[in-house]
Structure formats: structure tokens, C-alpha cells
C-alpha atoms as a printed R data frame, in Angstrom:
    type eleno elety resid chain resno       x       y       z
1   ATOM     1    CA   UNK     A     1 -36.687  21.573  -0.035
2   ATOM     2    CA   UNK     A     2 -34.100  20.622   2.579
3   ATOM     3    CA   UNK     A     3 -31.251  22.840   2.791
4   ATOM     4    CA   UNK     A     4 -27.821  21.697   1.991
5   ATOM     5    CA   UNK     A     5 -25.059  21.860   3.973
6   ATOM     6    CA   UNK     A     6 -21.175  19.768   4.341
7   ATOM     7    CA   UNK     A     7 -22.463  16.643   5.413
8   ATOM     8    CA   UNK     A     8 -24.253  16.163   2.138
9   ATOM     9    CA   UNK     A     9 -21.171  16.730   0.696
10  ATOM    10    CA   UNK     A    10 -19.067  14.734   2.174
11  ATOM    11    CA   UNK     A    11 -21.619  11.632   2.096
12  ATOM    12    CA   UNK     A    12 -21.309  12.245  -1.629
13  ATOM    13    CA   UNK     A    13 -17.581  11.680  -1.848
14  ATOM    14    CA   UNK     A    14 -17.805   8.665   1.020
15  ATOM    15    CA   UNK     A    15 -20.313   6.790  -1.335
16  ATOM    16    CA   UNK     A    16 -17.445   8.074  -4.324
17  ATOM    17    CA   UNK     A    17 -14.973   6.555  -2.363
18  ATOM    18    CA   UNK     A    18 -16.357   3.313  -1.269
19  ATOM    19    CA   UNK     A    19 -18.695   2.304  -3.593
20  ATOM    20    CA   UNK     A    20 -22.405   2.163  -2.101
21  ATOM    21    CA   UNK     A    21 -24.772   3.567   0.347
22  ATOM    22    CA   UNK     A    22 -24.261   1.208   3.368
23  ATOM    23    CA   UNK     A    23 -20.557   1.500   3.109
24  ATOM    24    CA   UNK     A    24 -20.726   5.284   3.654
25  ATOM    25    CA   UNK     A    25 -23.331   5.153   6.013
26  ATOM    26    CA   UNK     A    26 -20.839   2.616   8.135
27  ATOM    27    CA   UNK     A    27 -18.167   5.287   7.666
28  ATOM    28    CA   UNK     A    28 -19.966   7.838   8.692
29  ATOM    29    CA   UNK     A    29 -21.747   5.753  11.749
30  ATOM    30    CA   UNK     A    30 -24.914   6.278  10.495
31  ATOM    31    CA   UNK     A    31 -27.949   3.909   8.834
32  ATOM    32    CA   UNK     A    32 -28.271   3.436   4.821
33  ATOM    33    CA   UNK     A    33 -31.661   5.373   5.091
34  ATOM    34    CA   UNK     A    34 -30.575   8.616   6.122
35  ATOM    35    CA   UNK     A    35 -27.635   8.111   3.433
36  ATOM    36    CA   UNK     A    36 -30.201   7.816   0.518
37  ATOM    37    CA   UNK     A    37 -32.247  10.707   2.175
38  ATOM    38    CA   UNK     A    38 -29.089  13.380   2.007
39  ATOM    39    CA   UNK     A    39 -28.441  11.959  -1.789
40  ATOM    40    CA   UNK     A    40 -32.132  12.583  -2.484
41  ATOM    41    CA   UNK     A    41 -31.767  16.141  -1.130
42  ATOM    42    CA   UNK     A    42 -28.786  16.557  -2.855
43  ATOM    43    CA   UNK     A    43 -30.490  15.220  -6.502
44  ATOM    44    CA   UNK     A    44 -33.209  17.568  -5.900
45  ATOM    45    CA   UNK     A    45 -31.109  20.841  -5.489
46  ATOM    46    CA   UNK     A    46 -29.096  19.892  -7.699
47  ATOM    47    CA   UNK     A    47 -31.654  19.242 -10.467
48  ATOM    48    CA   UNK     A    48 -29.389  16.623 -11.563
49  ATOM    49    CA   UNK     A    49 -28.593  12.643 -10.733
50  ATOM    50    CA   UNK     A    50 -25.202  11.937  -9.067
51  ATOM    51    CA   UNK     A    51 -25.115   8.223  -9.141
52  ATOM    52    CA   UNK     A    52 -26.536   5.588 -11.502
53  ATOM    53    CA   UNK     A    53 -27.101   2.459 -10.000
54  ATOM    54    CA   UNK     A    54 -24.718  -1.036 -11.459
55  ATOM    55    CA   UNK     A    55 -25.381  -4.388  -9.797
56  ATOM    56    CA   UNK     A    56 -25.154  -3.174  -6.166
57  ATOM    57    CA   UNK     A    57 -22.285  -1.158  -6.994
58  ATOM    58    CA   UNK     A    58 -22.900   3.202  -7.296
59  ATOM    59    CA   UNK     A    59 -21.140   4.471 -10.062
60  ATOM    60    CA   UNK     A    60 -21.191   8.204 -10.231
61  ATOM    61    CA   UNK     A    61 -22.751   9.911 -13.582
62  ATOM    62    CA   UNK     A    62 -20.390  12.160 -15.547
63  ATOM    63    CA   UNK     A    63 -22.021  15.479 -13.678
64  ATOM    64    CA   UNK     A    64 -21.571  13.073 -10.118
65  ATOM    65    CA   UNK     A    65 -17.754  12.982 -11.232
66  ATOM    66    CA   UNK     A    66 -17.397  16.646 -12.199
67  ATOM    67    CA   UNK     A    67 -18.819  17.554  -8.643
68  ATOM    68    CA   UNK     A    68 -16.414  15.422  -6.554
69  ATOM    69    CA   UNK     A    69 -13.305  16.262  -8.449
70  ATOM    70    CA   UNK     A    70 -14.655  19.568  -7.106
71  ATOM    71    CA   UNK     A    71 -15.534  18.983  -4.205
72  ATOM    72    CA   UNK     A    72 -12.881  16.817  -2.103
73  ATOM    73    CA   UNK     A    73  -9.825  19.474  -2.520
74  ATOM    74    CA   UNK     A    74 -12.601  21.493  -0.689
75  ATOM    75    CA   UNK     A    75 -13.460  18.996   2.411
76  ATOM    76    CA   UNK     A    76  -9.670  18.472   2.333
77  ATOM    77    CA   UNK     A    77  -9.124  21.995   3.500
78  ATOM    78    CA   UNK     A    78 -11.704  22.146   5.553
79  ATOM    79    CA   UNK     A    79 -10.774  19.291   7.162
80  ATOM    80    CA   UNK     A    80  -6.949  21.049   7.917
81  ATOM    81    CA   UNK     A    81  -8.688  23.860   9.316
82  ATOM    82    CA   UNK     A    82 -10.673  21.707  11.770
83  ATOM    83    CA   UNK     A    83  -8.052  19.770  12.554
84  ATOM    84    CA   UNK     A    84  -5.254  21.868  12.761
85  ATOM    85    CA   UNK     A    85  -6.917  23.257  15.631
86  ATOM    86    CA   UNK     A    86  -6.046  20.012  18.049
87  ATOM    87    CA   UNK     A    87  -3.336  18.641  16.161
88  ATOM    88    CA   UNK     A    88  -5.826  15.722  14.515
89  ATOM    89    CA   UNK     A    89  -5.620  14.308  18.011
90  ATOM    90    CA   UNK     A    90  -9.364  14.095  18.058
91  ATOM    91    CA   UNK     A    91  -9.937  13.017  14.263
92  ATOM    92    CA   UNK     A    92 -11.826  10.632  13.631
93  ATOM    93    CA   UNK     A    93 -13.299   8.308  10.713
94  ATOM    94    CA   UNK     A    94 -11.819   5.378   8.832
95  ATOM    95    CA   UNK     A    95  -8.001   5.316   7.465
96  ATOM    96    CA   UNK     A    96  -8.061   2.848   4.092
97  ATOM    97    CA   UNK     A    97  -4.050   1.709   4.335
98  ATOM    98    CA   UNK     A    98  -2.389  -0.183   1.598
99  ATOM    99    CA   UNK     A    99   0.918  -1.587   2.832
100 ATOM   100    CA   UNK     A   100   3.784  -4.252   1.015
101 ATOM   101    CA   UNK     A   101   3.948  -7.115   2.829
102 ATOM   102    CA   UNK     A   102   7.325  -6.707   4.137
103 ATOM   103    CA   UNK     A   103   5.923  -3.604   5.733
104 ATOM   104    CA   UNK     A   104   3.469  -5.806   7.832
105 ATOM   105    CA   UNK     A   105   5.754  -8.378   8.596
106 ATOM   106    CA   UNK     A   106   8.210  -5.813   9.997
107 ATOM   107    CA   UNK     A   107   7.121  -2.490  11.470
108 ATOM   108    CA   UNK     A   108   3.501  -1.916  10.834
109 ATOM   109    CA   UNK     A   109   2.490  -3.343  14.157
110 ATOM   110    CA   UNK     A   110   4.176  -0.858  16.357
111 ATOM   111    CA   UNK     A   111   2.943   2.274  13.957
112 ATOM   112    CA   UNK     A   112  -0.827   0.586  14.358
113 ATOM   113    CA   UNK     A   113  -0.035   0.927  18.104
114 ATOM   114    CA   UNK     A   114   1.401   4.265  17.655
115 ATOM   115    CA   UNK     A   115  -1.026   5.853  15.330
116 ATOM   116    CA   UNK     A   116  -3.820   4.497  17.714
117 ATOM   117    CA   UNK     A   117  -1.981   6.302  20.492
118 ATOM   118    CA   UNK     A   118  -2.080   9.547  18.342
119 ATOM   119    CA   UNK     A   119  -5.435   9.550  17.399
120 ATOM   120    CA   UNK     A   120  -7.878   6.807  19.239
121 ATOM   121    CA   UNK     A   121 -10.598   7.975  17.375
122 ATOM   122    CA   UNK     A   122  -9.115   6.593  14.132
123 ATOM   123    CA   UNK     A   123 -10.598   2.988  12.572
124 ATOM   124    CA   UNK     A   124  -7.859   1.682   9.707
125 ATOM   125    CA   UNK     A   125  -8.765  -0.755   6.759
126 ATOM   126    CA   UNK     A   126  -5.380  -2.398   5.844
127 ATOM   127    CA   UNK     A   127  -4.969  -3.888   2.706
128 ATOM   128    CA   UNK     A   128  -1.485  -6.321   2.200
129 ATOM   129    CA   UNK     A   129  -1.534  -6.039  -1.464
130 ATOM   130    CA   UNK     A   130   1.231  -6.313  -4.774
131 ATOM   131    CA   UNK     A   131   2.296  -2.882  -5.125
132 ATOM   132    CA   UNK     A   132   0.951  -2.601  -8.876
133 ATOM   133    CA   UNK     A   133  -2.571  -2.934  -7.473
134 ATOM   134    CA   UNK     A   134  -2.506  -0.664  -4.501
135 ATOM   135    CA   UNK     A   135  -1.051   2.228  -6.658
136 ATOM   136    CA   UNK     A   136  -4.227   1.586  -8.885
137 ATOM   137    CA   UNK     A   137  -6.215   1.719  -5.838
138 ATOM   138    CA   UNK     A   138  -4.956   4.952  -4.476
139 ATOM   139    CA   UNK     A   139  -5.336   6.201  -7.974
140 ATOM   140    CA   UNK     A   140  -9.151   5.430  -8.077
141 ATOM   141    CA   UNK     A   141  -9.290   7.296  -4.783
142 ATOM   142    CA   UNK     A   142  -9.853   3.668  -2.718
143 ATOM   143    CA   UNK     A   143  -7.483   3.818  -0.771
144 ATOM   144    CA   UNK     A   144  -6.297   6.554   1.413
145 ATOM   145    CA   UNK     A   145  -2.619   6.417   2.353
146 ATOM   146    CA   UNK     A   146   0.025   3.532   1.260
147 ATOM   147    CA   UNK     A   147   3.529   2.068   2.595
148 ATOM   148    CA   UNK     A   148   4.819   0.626  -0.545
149 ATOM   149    CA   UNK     A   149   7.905   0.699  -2.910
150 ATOM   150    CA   UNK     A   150   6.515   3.150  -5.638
151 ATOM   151    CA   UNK     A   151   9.462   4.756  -7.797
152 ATOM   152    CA   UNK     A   152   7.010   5.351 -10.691
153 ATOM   153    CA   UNK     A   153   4.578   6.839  -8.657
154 ATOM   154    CA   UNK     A   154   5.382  10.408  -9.912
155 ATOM   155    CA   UNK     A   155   2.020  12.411 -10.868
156 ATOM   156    CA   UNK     A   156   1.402  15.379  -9.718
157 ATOM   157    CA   UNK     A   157  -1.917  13.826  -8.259
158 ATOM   158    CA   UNK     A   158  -0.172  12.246  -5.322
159 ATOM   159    CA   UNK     A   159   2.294  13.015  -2.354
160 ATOM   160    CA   UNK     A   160   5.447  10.866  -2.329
161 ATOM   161    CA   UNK     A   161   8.025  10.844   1.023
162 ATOM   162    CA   UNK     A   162  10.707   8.566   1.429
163 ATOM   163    CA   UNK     A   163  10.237   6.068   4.353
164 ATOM   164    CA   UNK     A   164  13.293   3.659   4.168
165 ATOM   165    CA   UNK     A   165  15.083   1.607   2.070
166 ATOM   166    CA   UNK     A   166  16.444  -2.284   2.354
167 ATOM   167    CA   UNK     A   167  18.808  -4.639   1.310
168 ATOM   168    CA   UNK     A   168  18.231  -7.312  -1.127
169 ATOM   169    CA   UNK     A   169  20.237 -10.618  -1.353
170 ATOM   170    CA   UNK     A   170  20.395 -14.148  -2.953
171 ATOM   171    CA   UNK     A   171  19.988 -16.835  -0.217
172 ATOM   172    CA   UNK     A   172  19.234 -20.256  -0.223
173 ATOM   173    CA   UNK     A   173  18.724 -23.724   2.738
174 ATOM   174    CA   UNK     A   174  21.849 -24.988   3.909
175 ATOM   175    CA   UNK     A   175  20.679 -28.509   3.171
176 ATOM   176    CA   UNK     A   176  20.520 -27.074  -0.761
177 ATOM   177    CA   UNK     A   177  23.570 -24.970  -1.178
178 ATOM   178    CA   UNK     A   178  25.431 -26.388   1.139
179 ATOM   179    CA   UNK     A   179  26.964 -24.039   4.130
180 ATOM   180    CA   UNK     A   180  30.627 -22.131   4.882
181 ATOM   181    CA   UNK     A   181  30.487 -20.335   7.517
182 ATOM   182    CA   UNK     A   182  26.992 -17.560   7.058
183 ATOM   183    CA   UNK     A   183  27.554 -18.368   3.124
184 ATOM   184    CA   UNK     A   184  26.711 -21.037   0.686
185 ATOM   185    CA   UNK     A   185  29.838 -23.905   0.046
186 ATOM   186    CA   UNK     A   186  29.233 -22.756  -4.359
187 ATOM   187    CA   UNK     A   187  29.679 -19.864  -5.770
188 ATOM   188    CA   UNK     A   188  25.894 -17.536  -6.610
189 ATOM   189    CA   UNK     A   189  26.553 -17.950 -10.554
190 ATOM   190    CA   UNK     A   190  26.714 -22.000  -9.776
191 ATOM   191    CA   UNK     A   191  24.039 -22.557  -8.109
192 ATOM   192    CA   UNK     A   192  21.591 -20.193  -9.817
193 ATOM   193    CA   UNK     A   193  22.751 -22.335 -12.858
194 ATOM   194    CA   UNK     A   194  22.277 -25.830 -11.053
195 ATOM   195    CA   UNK     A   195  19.451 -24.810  -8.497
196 ATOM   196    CA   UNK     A   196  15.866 -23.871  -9.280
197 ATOM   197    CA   UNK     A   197  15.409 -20.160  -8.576
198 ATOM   198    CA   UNK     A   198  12.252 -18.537  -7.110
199 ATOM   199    CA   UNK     A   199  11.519 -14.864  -8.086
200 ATOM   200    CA   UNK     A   200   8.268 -12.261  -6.432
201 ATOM   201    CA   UNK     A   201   5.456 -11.925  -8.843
202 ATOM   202    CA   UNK     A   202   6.425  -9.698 -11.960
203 ATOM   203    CA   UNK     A   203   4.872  -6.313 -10.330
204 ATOM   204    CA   UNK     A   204   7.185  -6.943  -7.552
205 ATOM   205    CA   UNK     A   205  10.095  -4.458  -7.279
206 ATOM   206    CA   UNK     A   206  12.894  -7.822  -6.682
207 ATOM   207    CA   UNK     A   207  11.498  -9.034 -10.030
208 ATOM   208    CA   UNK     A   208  13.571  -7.109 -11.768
209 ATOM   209    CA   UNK     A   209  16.536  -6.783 -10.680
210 ATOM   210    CA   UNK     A   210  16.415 -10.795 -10.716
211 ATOM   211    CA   UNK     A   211  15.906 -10.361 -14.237
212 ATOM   212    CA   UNK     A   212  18.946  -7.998 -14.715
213 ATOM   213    CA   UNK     A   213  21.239 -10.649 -13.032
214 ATOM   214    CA   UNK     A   214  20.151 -12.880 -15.535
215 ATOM   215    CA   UNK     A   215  20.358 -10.849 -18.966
216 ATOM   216    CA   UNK     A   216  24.192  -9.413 -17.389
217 ATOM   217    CA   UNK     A   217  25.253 -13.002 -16.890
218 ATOM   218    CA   UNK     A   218  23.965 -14.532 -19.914
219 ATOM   219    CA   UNK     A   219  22.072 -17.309 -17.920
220 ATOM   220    CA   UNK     A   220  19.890 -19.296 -19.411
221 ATOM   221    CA   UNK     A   221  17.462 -20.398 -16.997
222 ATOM   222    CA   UNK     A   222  13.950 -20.650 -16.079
223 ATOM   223    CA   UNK     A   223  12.164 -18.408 -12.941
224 ATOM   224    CA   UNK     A   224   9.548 -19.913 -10.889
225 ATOM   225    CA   UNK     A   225   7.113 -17.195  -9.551
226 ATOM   226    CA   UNK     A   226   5.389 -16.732  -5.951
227 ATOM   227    CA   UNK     A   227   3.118 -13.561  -5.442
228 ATOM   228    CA   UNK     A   228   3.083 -14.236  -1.675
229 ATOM   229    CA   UNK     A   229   6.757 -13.013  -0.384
230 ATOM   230    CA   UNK     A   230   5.923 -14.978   3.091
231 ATOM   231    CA   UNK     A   231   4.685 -18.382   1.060
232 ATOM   232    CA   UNK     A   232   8.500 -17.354  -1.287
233 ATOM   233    CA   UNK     A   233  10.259 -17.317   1.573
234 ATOM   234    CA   UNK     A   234   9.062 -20.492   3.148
235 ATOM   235    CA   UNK     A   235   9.397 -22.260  -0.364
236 ATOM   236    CA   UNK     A   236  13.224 -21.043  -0.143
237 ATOM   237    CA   UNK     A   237  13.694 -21.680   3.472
238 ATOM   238    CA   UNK     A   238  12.237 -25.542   2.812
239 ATOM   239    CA   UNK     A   239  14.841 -26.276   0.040
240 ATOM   240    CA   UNK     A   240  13.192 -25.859  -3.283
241 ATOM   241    CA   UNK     A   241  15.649 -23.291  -4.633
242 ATOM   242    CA   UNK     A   242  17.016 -20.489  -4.425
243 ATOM   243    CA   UNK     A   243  15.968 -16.366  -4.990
244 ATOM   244    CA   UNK     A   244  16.377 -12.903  -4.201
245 ATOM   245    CA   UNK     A   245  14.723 -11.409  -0.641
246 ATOM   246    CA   UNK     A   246  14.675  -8.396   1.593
247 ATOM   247    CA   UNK     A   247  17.266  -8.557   4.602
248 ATOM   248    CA   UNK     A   248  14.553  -7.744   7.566
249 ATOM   249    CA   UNK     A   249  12.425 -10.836   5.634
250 ATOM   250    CA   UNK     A   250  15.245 -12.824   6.620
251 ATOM   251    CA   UNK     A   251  16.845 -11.973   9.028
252 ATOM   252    CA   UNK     A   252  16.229 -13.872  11.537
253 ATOM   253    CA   UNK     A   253  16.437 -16.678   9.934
254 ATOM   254    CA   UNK     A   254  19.878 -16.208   8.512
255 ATOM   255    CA   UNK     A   255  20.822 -15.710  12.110
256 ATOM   256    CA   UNK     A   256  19.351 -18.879  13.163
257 ATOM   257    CA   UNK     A   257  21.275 -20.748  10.236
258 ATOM   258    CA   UNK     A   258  17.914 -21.949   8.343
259 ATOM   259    CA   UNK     A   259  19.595 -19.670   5.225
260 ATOM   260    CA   UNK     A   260  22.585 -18.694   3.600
261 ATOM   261    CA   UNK     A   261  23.395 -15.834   1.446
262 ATOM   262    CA   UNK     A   262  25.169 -17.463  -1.607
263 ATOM   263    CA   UNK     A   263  28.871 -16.790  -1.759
264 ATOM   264    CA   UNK     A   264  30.570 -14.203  -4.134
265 ATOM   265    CA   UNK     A   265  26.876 -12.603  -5.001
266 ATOM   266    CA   UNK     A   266  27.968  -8.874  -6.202
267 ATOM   267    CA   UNK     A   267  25.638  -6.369  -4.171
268 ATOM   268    CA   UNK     A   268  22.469  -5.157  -5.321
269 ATOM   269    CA   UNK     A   269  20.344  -2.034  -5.463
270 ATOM   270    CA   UNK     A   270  18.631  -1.607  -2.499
271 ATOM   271    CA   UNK     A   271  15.181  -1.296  -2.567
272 ATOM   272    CA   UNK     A   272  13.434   2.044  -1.234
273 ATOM   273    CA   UNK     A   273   9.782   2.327   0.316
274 ATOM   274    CA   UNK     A   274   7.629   5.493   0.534
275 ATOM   275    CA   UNK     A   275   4.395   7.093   1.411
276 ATOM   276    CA   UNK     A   276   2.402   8.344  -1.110
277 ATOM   277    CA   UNK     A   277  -1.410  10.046  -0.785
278 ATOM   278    CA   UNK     A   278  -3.470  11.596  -2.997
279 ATOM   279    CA   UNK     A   279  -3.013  15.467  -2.565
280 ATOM   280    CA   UNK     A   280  -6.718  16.119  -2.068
281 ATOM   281    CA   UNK     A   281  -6.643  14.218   0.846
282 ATOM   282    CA   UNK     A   282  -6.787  16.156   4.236
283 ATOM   283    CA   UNK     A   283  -3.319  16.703   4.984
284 ATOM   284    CA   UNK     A   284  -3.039  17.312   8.609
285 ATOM   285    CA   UNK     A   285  -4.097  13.338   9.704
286 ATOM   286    CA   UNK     A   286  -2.487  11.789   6.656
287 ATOM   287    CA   UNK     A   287   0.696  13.919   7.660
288 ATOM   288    CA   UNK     A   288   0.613  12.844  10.860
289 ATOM   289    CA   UNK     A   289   0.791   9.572   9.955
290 ATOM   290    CA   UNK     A   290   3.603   9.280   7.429
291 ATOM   291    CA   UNK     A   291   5.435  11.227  10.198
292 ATOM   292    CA   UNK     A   292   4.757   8.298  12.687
293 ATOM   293    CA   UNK     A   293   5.485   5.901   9.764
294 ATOM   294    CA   UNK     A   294   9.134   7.593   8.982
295 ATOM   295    CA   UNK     A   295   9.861   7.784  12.255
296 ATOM   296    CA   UNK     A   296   8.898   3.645  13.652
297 ATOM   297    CA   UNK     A   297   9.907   2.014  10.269
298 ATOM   298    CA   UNK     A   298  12.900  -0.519  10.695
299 ATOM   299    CA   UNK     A   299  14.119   0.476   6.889
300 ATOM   300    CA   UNK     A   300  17.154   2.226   6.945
């Protein structure tokens, strides 16, 4: 019988993680062969199955589970040791990165650039997802790292650092509210009565404080929803209503005049961003990252 040894183990939790043979054996730069061979070898000192096969899919059986819930706080540390040694500069393997979208339409360039300066040896899968979702992606271990506005994100399970915060702000097309100066020609309370008003997707942090503006203001109104905060913002910049966005969203374009932020709107709570990682992850590249990330992000 073939003796066991860490890379058995850690092509266990890479086929955990991503959900089938060829997957790990792409992360790992090898072929799907030699991926089922090391699972074989594991099965048979184990005297146990670790996956059950679904479809294509791998689910793990509930022994499989048991022994990567050991296992990857484990690898983790190992993987500090190792790479505490150089600084990570010569880590390598793949990054899965879930970011907000106002994260890629705003910084997330330069920290690619950056990160791939840090460590070259690093590949990144980045995921723009709803915030909702990528938490329950980190949670199932899918994703690696993420650059999102998580306030509930408080279990003990995960790593949370601050990374900025922005400013929120009702604005709306000249040619709809009409234009004073930076500011729209009707007060925020008229026009969110007159003028149709776009909202983010329910999971989206703006959503509610939208909603609060409402209920304190007694308006009776209807919200039309967008999930996609770059397809919102073109619907607002085009003249179809009005709605709550992120300053560095729009800033540019309230500088060029192609928005307004509607006059006499009381100031809102801004809305912060943070890094969050599951704590079994290894610390030393994931650090290094959010480090990178705190230091290139445009939030204030």
C-alpha cells in the first residue's frame, strides 16, 4: 500500500473545496488521473470512502467531512510555517476572490497589479457577486478571501478587518430633476414623491437604508429594483428616476454634470467594506493580501 503523505491531504481538501477531481488536479497543476490515484490511496488506508459521487459533482461522505474539518486548520499552519520563511513571496496556487462591485469598479485593479507584484506565483479567481451570496460562498469554504460590505458577518469561523468606508447619496439626470448649481432645482422629498426611484437588489447594503428613508418620511411609493449597481447607475444616469449610490460610483460623473445630488437630502450612514476569511485559511498569504487591500483601497 502506498504511503501517505501531505499531498494526499491537501488534494483531499482541493477536491472539498472545488468540487471535483479535474478542478483540483488544475489547482494543483497536475492531470485528473493522478488525482483519483492519491484518493484511491487515501480510501485504502483509510479503510473508509471520502467522497460519494452526485452528477459530476464530489460530495464528501459524513467521515470525508469529519476528516477535512480536521484537516485544513492543519495545512493552514503548515502552510504559515512554509511561508513565513520568505514572506509568501514565493507562494503559489490559486486565490478564489469574491469582491462587491464597487470594489472592481474602483480599486481592485491596482491591488490585482499589486498583489501580482507581491507574489507572481499567485493565479486569482474573482467573483463580482451580491454580497448575500459571496458570504454563503466563503461559508461553504468556496471562496477564499472577500472585499465586501459584511456587518453581519460575525462568527467566530471567519476573520473580519475593516477596509474603508463610503458615502451614499440620492442623485438623479439633470434633464429629470432639473439642475442648481451641483444640486437638483426640487427638493429630495419632492421628487422621490413625483419621480420613479431605483433601489440595489434587497441583499444590497443601500437597500435598506432606502427603505428607512421611506418608513421615516411616511412615503408612499413604489421601488424599482436593479441587482447590477453598474446597469442602476446607467438606468439613473439615462433619466428613468432617481436612487441612492456610492460617491466613488459617481463621481465622476457628478463632476462631469451627467448627475445631481438632490437638494436638501439629510446625510446618510456611510457604508463600510471589509475583508473577511475563513480562519483555517493559511494566514500568512491571505494576510498579505488584506494588507495590500487596506492599504490601495480608495474608501476612506
Amino acid at each position: 500500500m502506498a504511503k501517505l503523505n501531505i499531498v494526499h491531504l491537501q488534494t483531499l481538501c482541493h477536491i472539498a473545496q472545488l468540487g471535483s477531481f479535474q478542478a483540483a488536479a488544475d489547482h494543483m497543476y497536475t492531470t485528473q488521473p493522478t488525482v483519483s490515484a492519491r484518493m484511491r490511496e487515501l480510501e485504502g488506508r483509510l479503510g473508509f470512502p471520502v467522497f460519494h459521487k452526485r452528477g459530476r459533482k464530489m460530495d464528501l461522505t459524513t467521515q470525508g467531512r469529519e476528516l477535512v474539518q480536521q484537516i485544513k486548520p492543519l495545512l493552514a499552519a503548515i502552510d504559515d510555517v512554509i511561508y513565513s520563511l520568505d514572506d509568501a513571496t514565493h507562494a503559489s496556487g490559486l486565490i478564489c476572490l469574491g469582491i462587491a462591485g464597487l470594489v472592481g469598479q474602483t480599486w481592485f485593479p491596482q491591488f490585482i497589479t499589486a498583489a501580482r507584484a507581491a507574489m507572481p506565483q499567485l493565479s486569482f479567481d474573482v467573483e463580482v457577486g451580491q454580497t448575500s451570496l459571496s458570504v454563503s460562498k466563503l461559508e461553504a469554504g468556496h471562496l477564499d478571501l472577500v472585499f465586501m460590505a459584511t456587518p453581519s458577518l460575525t462568527s467566530d469561523r471567519f476573520h473580519v478587518e475593516p477596509i474603508g468606508a463610503v458615502d451614499v447619496m440620492l442623485v438623479g439626470a439633470p434633464g429629470l430633476v432639473g439642475q442648481e448649481g451641483g444640486q437638483s432645482q426640487a427638493s429630495w422629498l419632492d421628487l422621490l414623491r413625483s419621480k420613479p426611484v431605483w433601489s440595489l437588489s434587497k441583499e444590497s447594503p443601500m437597500y435598506p437604508i432606502l427603505m428607512k428613508i421611506i418608513k421615516d418620511h411616511n412615503l408612499r411609493i413604489k421601488v424599482d429594483i436593479c441587482s447590477n449597481i453598474l446597469t442602476l447607475k446607467q438606468l439613473i444616469c439615462s433619466g428613468t428616476g432617481v436612487g441612492l449610490m456610492t460617491y466613488p460610483l459617481v463621481e465622476a460623473e457628478l463632476k462631469r454634470g451627467e448627475l445631481v445630488v438632490l437638494k436638501d437630502a439629510p446625510p446618510f450612514p456611510q457604508i463600510s467594506f471589509n475583508a473577511a476569511w475563513g480562519v483555517d485559511q493559511s494566514q500568512t498569504v491571505i494576510r498579505k493580501l488584506v494588507n495590500l487591500a487596506k492599504t490601495i483601497s480608495s474608501f476612506g
